[in-house]
Amino acid sequence: MKKNLIAIIIVVLVLVGGFFFMSMTYNNTALGYKQSVDKSWADVEGAYQRRNDLIGNLVNTVKGAADFEKSTLEGVVNARAKATSMTIDPANMTPEQLEQFQQAQTGVSSALGRLLVTVEKYPDLKTNQNFLKLQDELASTENQILTQRTRFNATVETYNGYVLKVPNKFFLSNYPEKPFFKADAGAEKAPEVKF
């Protein structure tokens, strides 16, 4: 009887120890993936911040070189203010928060488009070296935003793939699924360019 009790205790200890070992292993790996998602999100925010910083310079350059439609300038400034006021905690990110963030950034893109169309009316401004440099910086920044969003989605894919697969999801219930960036509504249609 004593041998059976010792065997049962050993089996229970092995099972409990195995459970804790597996749980720690899964949690440590998931934590690493979560940190990657958080870093990737910070990179996305950094790219958007760069764009928001450049917008102020672009607006001041355009404002100094041309007396153009006040509503266009106000639209850019307001869109920038709305976009910079929105923050998301990557640890508690929800699809709804990401959609709101994306809508705010889409507002900035739209306002910038209107600003650049307005600038076309001012030939002197189009040849101004400062303006041309800022335009190049904005184009570069938009490419960086795309790159960072793509990297973010790749990190989220890795993270979600790890925390949602069996048996990981049984050990990782405190690691919720993260949302992906999605294209804006209507983005599948090519923009119409008119001169």
Coordinates of N, CA and C in Angstrom, one line a residue:
M1 N 0.8 -1.2 0.0 CA 0.0 0.0 0.0 C 0.9 1.3 0.0
K2 N 2.0 1.2 0.7 CA 2.9 2.3 0.8 C 3.5 2.6 -0.6
K3 N 3.8 1.5 -1.3 CA 4.4 1.6 -2.7 C 3.4 2.3 -3.6
N4 N 2.1 1.9 -3.5 CA 1.1 2.5 -4.4 C 1.0 4.0 -4.1
L5 N 1.0 4.4 -2.8 CA 0.9 5.8 -2.4 C 2.1 6.6 -2.9
I6 N 3.3 6.0 -2.8 CA 4.5 6.7 -3.3 C 4.4 6.8 -4.9
A7 N 3.9 5.8 -5.5 CA 3.8 5.9 -7.0 C 2.7 6.9 -7.4
I8 N 1.6 7.0 -6.7 CA 0.6 8.0 -7.0 C 1.2 9.4 -6.7
I9 N 1.9 9.6 -5.6 CA 2.5 10.9 -5.3 C 3.5 11.3 -6.4
I10 N 4.3 10.4 -6.9 CA 5.3 10.6 -7.9 C 4.6 11.0 -9.2
V11 N 3.5 10.3 -9.6 CA 2.8 10.6 -10.8 C 2.1 12.0 -10.7
V12 N 1.5 12.3 -9.6 CA 0.9 13.6 -9.4 C 1.9 14.7 -9.5
L13 N 3.1 14.5 -8.8 CA 4.2 15.5 -8.9 C 4.7 15.7 -10.3
V14 N 4.8 14.6 -11.0 CA 5.3 14.7 -12.4 C 4.2 15.4 -13.3
L15 N 3.0 15.1 -13.1 CA 1.9 15.8 -13.8 C 1.8 17.3 -13.5
V16 N 1.8 17.6 -12.2 CA 1.8 19.0 -11.8 C 3.0 19.7 -12.2
G17 N 4.2 19.1 -12.1 CA 5.4 19.7 -12.5 C 5.4 19.9 -14.0
G18 N 5.0 18.9 -14.8 CA 4.9 19.0 -16.2 C 3.9 20.1 -16.6
F19 N 2.8 20.2 -15.9 CA 1.8 21.3 -16.2 C 2.5 22.7 -16.0
F20 N 3.1 22.9 -14.9 CA 3.8 24.2 -14.6 C 4.9 24.4 -15.6
F21 N 5.7 23.4 -16.0 CA 6.8 23.6 -16.9 C 6.2 24.0 -18.3
M22 N 5.1 23.3 -18.7 CA 4.5 23.6 -20.0 C 3.9 25.0 -20.0
S23 N 3.3 25.3 -18.9 CA 2.6 26.7 -18.7 C 3.7 27.8 -18.8
M24 N 4.8 27.6 -18.1 CA 5.9 28.6 -18.1 C 6.5 28.7 -19.5
T25 N 6.7 27.6 -20.2 CA 7.3 27.6 -21.5 C 6.4 28.3 -22.5
Y26 N 5.1 28.0 -22.4 CA 4.1 28.7 -23.3 C 4.0 30.2 -23.0
N27 N 4.0 30.5 -21.7 CA 3.9 31.9 -21.3 C 5.1 32.7 -21.7
N28 N 6.3 32.1 -21.5 CA 7.5 32.8 -21.9 C 7.6 33.1 -23.4
T29 N 7.2 32.1 -24.2 CA 7.2 32.3 -25.6 C 6.2 33.3 -26.0
A30 N 5.0 33.2 -25.5 CA 3.9 34.1 -25.8 C 4.3 35.5 -25.4
L31 N 5.0 35.7 -24.3 CA 5.4 37.0 -23.8 C 6.4 37.6 -24.8
G32 N 7.3 36.8 -25.4 CA 8.2 37.2 -26.4 C 7.5 37.7 -27.6
Y33 N 6.5 37.0 -28.1 CA 5.7 37.4 -29.2 C 4.9 38.6 -28.9
K34 N 4.4 38.8 -27.7 CA 3.6 39.9 -27.3 C 4.5 41.2 -27.3
Q35 N 5.8 41.0 -26.9 CA 6.7 42.1 -26.9 C 7.0 42.5 -28.3
S36 N 7.1 41.6 -29.2 CA 7.3 41.9 -30.6 C 6.1 42.7 -31.2
V37 N 4.9 42.3 -30.8 CA 3.7 43.0 -31.3 C 3.8 44.5 -30.7
D38 N 4.1 44.6 -29.4 CA 4.1 45.9 -28.8 C 5.2 46.8 -29.5
K39 N 6.4 46.2 -29.8 CA 7.4 47.0 -30.4 C 7.0 47.4 -31.8
S40 N 6.4 46.4 -32.5 CA 5.9 46.7 -33.9 C 4.9 47.8 -33.9
W41 N 4.0 47.8 -32.9 CA 3.0 48.9 -32.8 C 3.7 50.2 -32.5
A42 N 4.7 50.2 -31.7 CA 5.4 51.5 -31.4 C 6.1 52.0 -32.7
D43 N 6.6 51.1 -33.5 CA 7.1 51.5 -34.8 C 6.1 52.1 -35.7
V44 N 4.9 51.6 -35.7 CA 3.8 52.1 -36.5 C 3.5 53.5 -36.0
E45 N 3.3 53.7 -34.7 CA 3.1 55.0 -34.1 C 4.2 56.0 -34.4
G46 N 5.4 55.5 -34.4 CA 6.6 56.4 -34.7 C 6.5 56.9 -36.2
A47 N 6.1 56.0 -37.1 CA 6.0 56.4 -38.5 C 4.9 57.4 -38.7
Y48 N 3.7 57.2 -38.0 CA 2.7 58.2 -38.0 C 3.1 59.5 -37.4
Q49 N 3.8 59.5 -36.3 CA 4.3 60.7 -35.6 C 5.2 61.5 -36.6
R50 N 6.1 60.8 -37.3 CA 7.0 61.4 -38.3 C 6.1 62.2 -39.3
R51 N 5.1 61.6 -39.8 CA 4.2 62.2 -40.7 C 3.6 63.5 -40.1
N52 N 3.1 63.3 -38.9 CA 2.4 64.4 -38.2 C 3.4 65.6 -38.0
D53 N 4.6 65.3 -37.7 CA 5.7 66.3 -37.5 C 5.9 67.0 -38.8
L54 N 6.0 66.3 -39.9 CA 6.3 66.9 -41.2 C 5.1 67.8 -41.7
I55 N 3.9 67.4 -41.3 CA 2.7 68.2 -41.7 C 2.8 69.6 -41.3
G56 N 3.3 69.8 -40.0 CA 3.4 71.2 -39.5 C 4.4 72.0 -40.4
N57 N 5.5 71.4 -40.8 CA 6.5 72.1 -41.6 C 5.9 72.3 -43.0
L58 N 5.2 71.3 -43.5 CA 4.6 71.5 -44.9 C 3.6 72.6 -44.9
V59 N 2.7 72.6 -43.9 CA 1.7 73.6 -43.8 C 2.3 75.0 -43.7
N60 N 3.3 75.2 -42.8 CA 4.0 76.5 -42.7 C 4.7 76.9 -44.0
T61 N 5.3 76.0 -44.7 CA 5.9 76.3 -46.0 C 4.9 76.8 -47.0
V62 N 3.8 76.0 -47.1 CA 2.8 76.4 -48.0 C 2.1 77.7 -47.6
K63 N 1.9 77.9 -46.4 CA 1.2 79.1 -45.8 C 2.1 80.3 -46.1
G64 N 3.4 80.2 -46.0 CA 4.3 81.3 -46.2 C 4.4 81.6 -47.7
A65 N 4.2 80.6 -48.5 CA 4.5 80.8 -50.0 C 3.2 81.2 -50.7
A66 N 2.0 80.9 -50.2 CA 0.8 81.1 -50.9 C -0.3 81.5 -50.0
D67 N -1.2 82.4 -50.5 CA -2.4 82.7 -49.7 C -3.5 81.9 -50.3
F68 N -3.7 80.6 -49.8 CA -4.6 79.7 -50.4 C -5.8 79.5 -49.5
E69 N -6.7 78.6 -49.9 CA -8.0 78.4 -49.2 C -7.7 78.1 -47.7
K70 N -8.3 78.9 -46.9 CA -8.2 78.7 -45.5 C -8.8 77.4 -45.0
S71 N -9.9 77.0 -45.6 CA -10.5 75.7 -45.2 C -9.6 74.5 -45.4
T72 N -8.8 74.6 -46.5 CA -7.9 73.4 -46.7 C -6.9 73.3 -45.6
L73 N -6.3 74.5 -45.3 CA -5.3 74.5 -44.2 C -5.9 74.1 -42.9
E74 N -7.1 74.6 -42.6 CA -7.8 74.2 -41.3 C -8.1 72.7 -41.3
G75 N -8.4 72.1 -42.5 CA -8.7 70.7 -42.5 C -7.5 69.9 -42.2
V76 N -6.3 70.3 -42.7 CA -5.1 69.5 -42.5 C -4.7 69.6 -41.0
V77 N -4.8 70.9 -40.4 CA -4.5 71.1 -39.0 C -5.4 70.3 -38.1
N78 N -6.7 70.3 -38.4 CA -7.7 69.6 -37.6 C -7.5 68.1 -37.7
A79 N -7.3 67.6 -38.9 CA -7.0 66.1 -39.0 C -5.8 65.7 -38.3
R80 N -4.8 66.5 -38.4 CA -3.5 66.2 -37.7 C -3.8 66.2 -36.1
A81 N -4.5 67.2 -35.6 CA -4.8 67.2 -34.2 C -5.6 66.0 -33.8
K82 N -6.6 65.6 -34.5 CA -7.4 64.4 -34.2 C -6.5 63.2 -34.2
A83 N -5.7 63.1 -35.2 CA -4.8 61.9 -35.3 C -3.8 61.8 -34.1
T84 N -3.2 62.9 -33.7 CA -2.2 62.9 -32.7 C -2.9 62.8 -31.3
S85 N -4.1 63.1 -31.2 CA -4.8 62.9 -29.9 C -5.2 61.5 -29.6
M86 N -5.2 60.6 -30.6 CA -5.6 59.2 -30.4 C -4.5 58.3 -30.1
T87 N -4.6 57.6 -29.0 CA -3.5 56.7 -28.6 C -4.2 55.3 -28.3
I88 N -3.4 54.3 -28.5 CA -3.9 52.9 -28.3 C -2.8 52.2 -27.4
D89 N -3.3 51.6 -26.4 CA -2.4 50.7 -25.5 C -2.3 49.4 -26.2
P90 N -1.1 49.0 -26.7 CA -1.0 47.7 -27.5 C -1.4 46.5 -26.6
A91 N -1.3 46.6 -25.3 CA -1.6 45.5 -24.4 C -3.1 45.2 -24.4
N92 N -3.9 46.3 -24.6 CA -5.4 46.1 -24.6 C -6.0 46.5 -25.9
M93 N -5.3 46.4 -27.0 CA -5.8 46.8 -28.3 C -7.0 46.0 -28.7
T94 N -8.1 46.7 -29.2 CA -9.2 46.0 -29.7 C -9.4 46.4 -31.2
P95 N -10.1 45.5 -31.9 CA -10.4 45.9 -33.3 C -11.1 47.2 -33.5
E96 N -11.9 47.6 -32.5 CA -12.7 48.9 -32.6 C -11.7 50.0 -32.4
Q97 N -10.8 49.9 -31.5 CA -9.8 51.0 -31.3 C -8.9 51.1 -32.5
L98 N -8.5 50.0 -33.1 CA -7.6 50.1 -34.2 C -8.3 50.7 -35.4
E99 N -9.6 50.4 -35.5 CA -10.4 51.0 -36.6 C -10.6 52.5 -36.4
Q100 N -10.8 53.0 -35.2 CA -10.8 54.4 -34.9 C -9.5 55.1 -35.2
F101 N -8.4 54.5 -34.8 CA -7.1 55.0 -35.1 C -6.9 55.1 -36.6
Q102 N -7.3 54.1 -37.3 CA -7.1 54.0 -38.8 C -7.9 55.1 -39.4
Q103 N -9.2 55.3 -38.9 CA -10.0 56.4 -39.5 C -9.4 57.8 -39.3
A104 N -8.8 58.0 -38.1 CA -8.1 59.3 -37.9 C -7.0 59.5 -38.8
Q105 N -6.2 58.4 -39.0 CA -5.1 58.5 -40.0 C -5.5 58.7 -41.4
T106 N -6.7 58.1 -41.8 CA -7.2 58.3 -43.1 C -7.6 59.7 -43.3
G107 N -8.1 60.3 -42.2 CA -8.5 61.8 -42.3 C -7.3 62.6 -42.6
V108 N -6.2 62.3 -42.0 CA -4.9 63.0 -42.3 C -4.5 62.9 -43.7
S109 N -4.6 61.6 -44.2 CA -4.2 61.4 -45.6 C -5.1 62.1 -46.6
S110 N -6.4 62.1 -46.3 CA -7.3 62.9 -47.2 C -7.1 64.4 -47.1
A111 N -6.8 64.9 -46.0 CA -6.6 66.3 -45.8 C -5.3 66.7 -46.6
L112 N -4.2 65.8 -46.4 CA -3.0 66.1 -47.1 C -3.2 66.1 -48.6
G113 N -4.0 65.2 -49.1 CA -4.3 65.1 -50.6 C -5.0 66.4 -51.0
R114 N -5.9 66.9 -50.3 CA -6.5 68.2 -50.6 C -5.5 69.3 -50.6
L115 N -4.6 69.3 -49.6 CA -3.6 70.3 -49.6 C -2.7 70.3 -50.8
L116 N -2.3 69.1 -51.2 CA -1.4 69.0 -52.3 C -2.1 69.4 -53.6
V117 N -3.4 69.1 -53.7 CA -4.1 69.5 -54.9 C -4.2 71.0 -54.9
T118 N -4.4 71.7 -53.8 CA -4.5 73.1 -53.7 C -3.2 73.7 -54.1
V119 N -2.1 73.1 -53.7 CA -0.7 73.6 -54.0 C -0.5 73.6 -55.5
E120 N -1.1 72.7 -56.3 CA -1.0 72.7 -57.7 C -1.3 74.1 -58.4
K121 N -2.2 74.8 -57.7 CA -2.6 76.1 -58.2 C -1.5 77.2 -58.1
Y122 N -0.4 76.9 -57.4 CA 0.7 77.8 -57.1 C 2.0 77.4 -57.7
P123 N 2.3 77.8 -59.0 CA 3.5 77.3 -59.6 C 4.8 77.7 -58.9
D124 N 4.8 78.8 -58.3 CA 6.1 79.2 -57.6 C 6.3 78.3 -56.4
L125 N 5.3 77.9 -55.8 CA 5.4 77.0 -54.6 C 5.9 75.6 -55.1
K126 N 5.4 75.1 -56.2 CA 5.8 73.8 -56.6 C 7.3 73.7 -56.9
T127 N 7.9 74.8 -57.2 CA 9.4 74.8 -57.5 C 10.2 75.2 -56.3
N128 N 9.6 75.6 -55.2 CA 10.3 75.9 -54.0 C 11.1 74.7 -53.5
Q129 N 12.4 74.8 -53.3 CA 13.2 73.7 -52.8 C 12.7 73.1 -51.5
N130 N 12.3 74.0 -50.5 CA 11.9 73.5 -49.3 C 10.6 72.7 -49.4
F131 N 9.7 73.2 -50.3 CA 8.5 72.4 -50.5 C 8.7 71.1 -51.2
L132 N 9.6 71.1 -52.2 CA 9.9 69.8 -52.8 C 10.5 68.8 -51.9
K133 N 11.4 69.3 -51.0 CA 12.0 68.4 -50.0 C 11.0 67.9 -49.1
L134 N 10.1 68.7 -48.6 CA 9.0 68.2 -47.7 C 8.1 67.2 -48.4
Q135 N 7.8 67.5 -49.7 CA 7.0 66.5 -50.5 C 7.7 65.2 -50.5
D136 N 9.0 65.2 -50.8 CA 9.7 63.9 -50.8 C 9.7 63.2 -49.5
E137 N 9.9 64.0 -48.4 CA 9.9 63.5 -47.0 C 8.5 62.8 -46.7
L138 N 7.4 63.5 -47.2 CA 6.1 62.9 -46.9 C 5.9 61.6 -47.7
A139 N 6.4 61.6 -48.9 CA 6.3 60.4 -49.7 C 7.1 59.2 -49.1
S140 N 8.2 59.6 -48.6 CA 9.1 58.6 -47.9 C 8.4 58.1 -46.6
T141 N 7.8 59.1 -45.9 CA 7.1 58.7 -44.7 C 5.9 57.8 -44.9
E142 N 5.1 58.1 -46.0 CA 4.0 57.2 -46.3 C 4.5 55.8 -46.6
N143 N 5.6 55.7 -47.3 CA 6.2 54.4 -47.5 C 6.6 53.7 -46.2
Q144 N 7.2 54.5 -45.3 CA 7.5 53.9 -44.0 C 6.3 53.5 -43.2
I145 N 5.2 54.2 -43.3 CA 4.0 53.9 -42.6 C 3.5 52.5 -43.2
L146 N 3.5 52.4 -44.5 CA 3.1 51.1 -45.1 C 4.0 50.0 -44.6
T147 N 5.3 50.2 -44.6 CA 6.2 49.2 -44.2 C 6.0 48.8 -42.7
Q148 N 5.8 49.8 -41.9 CA 5.6 49.5 -40.4 C 4.2 48.8 -40.2
R149 N 3.2 49.2 -41.0 CA 1.9 48.5 -40.8 C 2.0 47.0 -41.3
T150 N 2.7 46.8 -42.4 CA 2.9 45.4 -42.9 C 3.7 44.6 -41.9
R151 N 4.7 45.2 -41.3 CA 5.5 44.4 -40.3 C 4.6 44.2 -39.0
F152 N 3.8 45.2 -38.7 CA 2.9 45.0 -37.5 C 2.0 43.8 -37.8
N153 N 1.4 43.7 -39.0 CA 0.5 42.6 -39.3 C 1.2 41.3 -39.3
A154 N 2.5 41.3 -39.7 CA 3.3 40.0 -39.7 C 3.5 39.6 -38.3
T155 N 3.8 40.5 -37.4 CA 4.1 40.2 -36.0 C 2.8 39.7 -35.3
V156 N 1.7 40.4 -35.6 CA 0.4 40.0 -35.1 C 0.0 38.6 -35.6
E157 N 0.3 38.3 -36.8 CA 0.0 37.0 -37.4 C 0.8 35.9 -36.6
T158 N 2.1 36.1 -36.3 CA 2.9 35.2 -35.6 C 2.3 35.0 -34.2
Y159 N 2.1 36.2 -33.5 CA 1.5 36.1 -32.1 C 0.2 35.4 -32.1
N160 N -0.8 35.8 -33.0 CA -2.1 35.1 -32.9 C -1.9 33.6 -33.3
G161 N -1.1 33.3 -34.2 CA -0.9 31.9 -34.6 C -0.4 31.1 -33.4
Y162 N 0.4 31.7 -32.6 CA 1.0 31.0 -31.4 C -0.1 30.9 -30.3
V163 N -0.7 32.0 -29.9 CA -1.6 31.9 -28.8 C -3.0 31.2 -29.1
L164 N -3.3 31.1 -30.3 CA -4.6 30.5 -30.7 C -4.6 29.1 -31.0
K165 N -3.4 28.5 -31.2 CA -3.4 27.1 -31.6 C -3.4 26.2 -30.4
V166 N -3.9 25.0 -30.6 CA -4.1 24.0 -29.5 C -2.7 23.4 -29.4
P167 N -2.2 23.1 -28.2 CA -2.8 23.3 -26.9 C -2.5 24.6 -26.2
N168 N -1.8 25.5 -27.0 CA -1.3 26.8 -26.4 C -2.5 27.6 -25.8
K169 N -3.6 27.6 -26.5 CA -4.7 28.5 -26.0 C -5.2 28.1 -24.7
F170 N -5.0 26.8 -24.3 CA -5.4 26.4 -23.0 C -4.5 27.0 -21.9
F171 N -3.3 27.2 -22.2 CA -2.3 27.7 -21.2 C -2.2 29.2 -21.3
L172 N -2.7 29.8 -22.4 CA -2.5 31.3 -22.6 C -3.8 32.1 -22.7
S173 N -4.7 31.8 -21.9 CA -6.0 32.5 -21.9 C -5.8 34.0 -21.6
N174 N -4.7 34.4 -20.9 CA -4.5 35.8 -20.6 C -3.8 36.5 -21.7
Y175 N -3.6 35.9 -22.9 CA -3.0 36.5 -24.0 C -4.1 36.6 -25.1
P176 N -4.9 37.7 -25.2 CA -5.9 37.8 -26.2 C -5.4 38.0 -27.6
E177 N -6.3 37.6 -28.5 CA -6.0 37.8 -29.9 C -5.8 39.3 -30.2
K178 N -4.9 39.6 -31.1 CA -4.6 41.0 -31.5 C -5.3 41.3 -32.8
P179 N -5.8 42.5 -33.1 CA -6.4 42.9 -34.4 C -5.3 43.2 -35.4
F180 N -5.6 43.0 -36.7 CA -4.8 43.4 -37.8 C -5.2 44.8 -38.3
F181 N -4.2 45.5 -39.0 CA -4.6 46.6 -39.8 C -5.3 46.1 -41.0
K182 N -6.3 46.8 -41.4 CA -7.1 46.5 -42.6 C -7.1 47.7 -43.5
A183 N -7.3 47.4 -44.8 CA -7.3 48.5 -45.8 C -8.6 49.3 -45.5
D184 N -8.5 50.6 -45.9 CA -9.7 51.5 -45.8 C -10.8 51.0 -46.7
A185 N -12.0 51.3 -46.3 CA -13.1 50.9 -47.2 C -12.9 51.6 -48.6
G186 N -13.1 50.9 -49.6 CA -13.0 51.4 -51.0 C -11.6 51.4 -51.5
A187 N -10.6 50.9 -50.7 CA -9.2 51.0 -51.1 C -8.9 50.0 -52.3
E188 N -9.8 49.1 -52.5 CA -9.6 48.1 -53.6 C -9.8 48.8 -54.9
K189 N -10.5 50.0 -55.0 CA -10.7 50.7 -56.2 C -9.5 51.6 -56.5
A190 N -9.1 51.6 -57.7 CA -7.9 52.5 -58.0 C -8.5 54.0 -58.0
P191 N -7.6 54.9 -57.5 CA -8.1 56.3 -57.4 C -8.1 56.9 -58.9
E192 N -9.1 57.8 -59.1 CA -9.2 58.4 -60.4 C -8.3 59.7 -60.4
V193 N -7.4 59.8 -61.3 CA -6.5 61.0 -61.3 C -7.0 61.9 -62.5
K194 N -7.3 63.1 -62.1 CA -7.7 64.1 -63.2 C -6.8 65.3 -63.2
F195 N -6.5 65.8 -64.4 CA -5.7 67.0 -64.5 C -6.5 68.1 -65.1

